[in-house]
Coordinates of C-alpha atoms in Angstrom, one line a residue:
M296 CA 128.4 -112.4 188.1
H297 CA 124.7 -112.8 187.9
L298 CA 122.4 -109.8 188.6
A299 CA 120.6 -111.6 191.4
Q300 CA 123.9 -112.4 193.1
R301 CA 125.0 -108.8 192.9
E302 CA 121.7 -107.7 194.6
G303 CA 122.1 -110.2 197.3
T304 CA 119.2 -112.6 196.3
H305 CA 119.6 -116.1 195.4
P306 CA 119.0 -116.8 191.6
A307 CA 116.1 -119.3 192.3
E308 CA 114.3 -116.6 194.3
A309 CA 114.7 -114.1 191.5
R310 CA 113.3 -116.6 189.0
R311 CA 110.3 -117.3 191.3
A312 CA 109.5 -113.6 191.7
H313 CA 109.8 -113.0 188.0
G314 CA 107.7 -116.2 187.1
A315 CA 104.9 -115.3 189.6
S316 CA 104.1 -112.1 187.8
S317 CA 104.0 -113.7 184.3
Q318 CA 101.8 -116.6 185.4
Q319 CA 98.8 -114.4 186.6
G320 CA 95.5 -114.8 184.7
F321 CA 93.9 -117.6 182.7
T322 CA 95.3 -119.4 179.8
F323 CA 93.5 -119.4 176.5
L324 CA 92.6 -123.1 176.9
E325 CA 90.9 -122.4 180.3
L326 CA 88.8 -119.6 178.8
I327 CA 87.7 -121.9 176.0
V328 CA 86.7 -124.6 178.4
V329 CA 84.6 -122.2 180.5
L330 CA 82.9 -120.8 177.4
V331 CA 82.0 -124.4 176.3
I332 CA 80.5 -125.2 179.7
V333 CA 78.5 -122.0 179.7
S334 CA 77.3 -122.6 176.1
I335 CA 76.2 -126.2 177.0
A336 CA 74.3 -124.9 180.1
Y337 CA 72.6 -122.2 178.0
A338 CA 71.6 -124.7 175.3
M339 CA 69.9 -126.8 178.0
V340 CA 68.1 -123.9 179.8
A341 CA 67.1 -121.7 176.8
P342 CA 64.4 -124.0 175.3
A343 CA 62.7 -124.4 178.7
I344 CA 62.5 -120.6 179.1
G345 CA 61.3 -120.2 175.6
N346 CA 58.5 -122.7 176.1
R347 CA 57.3 -121.0 179.2
L348 CA 57.2 -117.6 177.5
S349 CA 55.4 -118.8 174.3
S350 CA 52.8 -120.9 176.1
G351 CA 50.4 -118.9 178.1
D352 CA 49.5 -119.0 181.7
P353 CA 46.1 -117.8 183.0
K354 CA 47.8 -116.0 185.9
Q355 CA 50.1 -114.1 183.5
T356 CA 47.1 -113.1 181.4
A357 CA 45.3 -111.8 184.5
L358 CA 48.4 -109.8 185.5
Q359 CA 48.7 -108.3 182.1
L360 CA 45.1 -107.3 182.0
R361 CA 45.3 -105.7 185.4
S362 CA 48.4 -103.8 184.3
T363 CA 46.6 -102.6 181.2
M364 CA 43.7 -101.4 183.3
E365 CA 46.0 -99.5 185.6
L366 CA 47.7 -97.9 182.7
L367 CA 44.4 -96.8 181.2
R368 CA 43.4 -95.3 184.5
I369 CA 46.6 -93.3 184.7
R370 CA 46.2 -92.2 181.0
A371 CA 42.7 -91.0 181.7
L372 CA 43.9 -89.0 184.8
V373 CA 46.9 -87.5 183.0
D374 CA 45.3 -86.8 179.6
G375 CA 42.0 -85.7 181.0
K376 CA 40.2 -88.0 178.5
K377 CA 38.1 -91.1 178.7
Q378 CA 40.0 -94.3 177.9
L379 CA 38.5 -97.6 176.7
L380 CA 39.6 -101.2 177.1
V381 CA 37.6 -103.6 174.8
V382 CA 37.5 -107.3 175.6
D383 CA 36.5 -109.6 172.7
P384 CA 35.6 -113.0 174.3
Q385 CA 34.9 -114.6 170.8
E386 CA 38.4 -113.8 169.5
N387 CA 40.0 -114.2 172.9
Q388 CA 41.7 -110.8 172.7
Y389 CA 41.5 -107.3 174.1
W390 CA 42.7 -103.9 172.9
L391 CA 42.8 -100.2 173.9
E392 CA 40.7 -97.6 172.2
S393 CA 40.7 -93.8 172.4
A394 CA 37.5 -92.0 173.4
D395 CA 36.4 -91.6 169.8
H396 CA 36.3 -95.5 169.4
A397 CA 39.3 -95.7 167.0
Q398 CA 41.8 -98.4 168.0
A399 CA 44.9 -97.1 169.6
Q400 CA 48.2 -97.7 167.7
D401 CA 51.7 -98.3 168.9
E402 CA 54.7 -96.2 167.8
R403 CA 55.0 -98.3 164.5
G404 CA 51.4 -97.6 163.6
Q405 CA 50.3 -101.1 164.5
D406 CA 47.0 -101.7 166.4
E407 CA 47.5 -102.5 170.1
V408 CA 45.6 -105.8 170.0
H409 CA 46.6 -108.2 172.8
R410 CA 45.8 -111.8 171.8
V411 CA 45.8 -114.3 174.7
P412 CA 48.4 -116.9 173.8
S413 CA 47.6 -120.6 173.7
G414 CA 47.3 -121.9 177.2
G415 CA 46.7 -118.4 178.6
G416 CA 43.0 -119.1 179.3
E417 CA 39.7 -118.2 177.7
L418 CA 38.4 -114.7 178.2
S419 CA 34.9 -113.8 179.2
A420 CA 33.7 -110.4 180.5
R421 CA 30.8 -108.8 182.3
G422 CA 30.2 -105.0 182.2
I423 CA 27.6 -102.4 181.6
W424 CA 28.8 -101.5 178.1
V425 CA 28.3 -104.4 175.7
R426 CA 28.5 -103.9 171.9
D427 CA 26.2 -105.7 169.5
N428 CA 29.0 -108.1 168.5
G429 CA 29.5 -109.2 172.1
E430 CA 32.6 -107.1 172.8
V431 CA 32.6 -105.6 176.3
E432 CA 33.8 -102.0 176.9
F433 CA 35.5 -100.9 180.1
R434 CA 35.6 -97.2 180.5
F435 CA 38.2 -95.2 182.5
Y436 CA 37.3 -91.7 183.4
P437 CA 39.5 -88.6 184.0
D438 CA 38.3 -88.4 187.6
G439 CA 40.0 -91.8 188.4
M440 CA 36.8 -93.9 188.4
N441 CA 35.8 -96.5 185.8
S442 CA 32.7 -98.2 184.6
G443 CA 33.2 -101.3 186.7
G444 CA 32.9 -105.0 185.7
D445 CA 34.8 -108.2 185.6
V446 CA 37.0 -110.1 183.2
F447 CA 37.2 -113.8 183.7
I448 CA 40.2 -115.9 182.6
E449 CA 39.6 -119.7 182.7
Q450 CA 41.6 -122.7 181.7
R451 CA 40.8 -126.4 182.0
R452 CA 43.7 -128.6 182.9
G453 CA 42.5 -132.2 183.0
V454 CA 39.5 -132.2 185.3
S455 CA 40.4 -129.1 187.2
L456 CA 39.5 -125.5 186.3
I457 CA 42.0 -122.7 186.9
A458 CA 40.1 -119.4 187.1
Y459 CA 41.1 -115.8 187.7
T460 CA 38.8 -112.7 187.8
V461 CA 40.1 -109.2 187.2
H462 CA 37.6 -107.0 189.0
L463 CA 37.2 -103.3 188.3
N464 CA 35.8 -101.3 191.3
P465 CA 33.9 -98.4 189.8
L466 CA 34.1 -96.1 192.8
L467 CA 37.7 -96.6 193.8
G468 CA 39.0 -97.0 190.2
T469 CA 41.1 -100.1 191.2
A470 CA 41.7 -103.3 189.4
T471 CA 42.2 -106.4 191.6
I472 CA 42.8 -110.1 190.8
Q473 CA 40.9 -112.9 192.5
Y474 CA 41.8 -116.5 192.2
G475 CA 38.9 -118.9 191.7
E476 CA 35.3 -117.9 191.2

């Protein structure tokens, strides 16, 4: 006598109950198909993301500059020492310096020079501390104030001009971004 018949269940019901538990999950072929579809989608999307990150955007440059200025303000407050941001319009770059005018370095000992990427706009600056070579210093003081001034980021696209201004308010110590001139 069959086990299912002894327990009072029909043999077909016993097979269905046993088969349902062994059929749960995905087959290897289904997993491979899903991986192929995801790989194709990634291959189509990744180059577009990479192009956006490698080519600059004036708005992104303005956001990075403002973040750098806010960081220097906080460093000056916490460390109790004057901090400097130097903008070099001729080389289209900016960097951080300590109060003794030596370029700051990252954890690998590399200078923290931020070059504006292609398409990120052209830098120009206006401030009260201008070096002989045209570099403009922005100073951040331990009391939360700064030397004030403006950094302009401009990019021509066809006949239109995209322009952002990062403005340093010397009394409030804030950095704000304005679109346009």
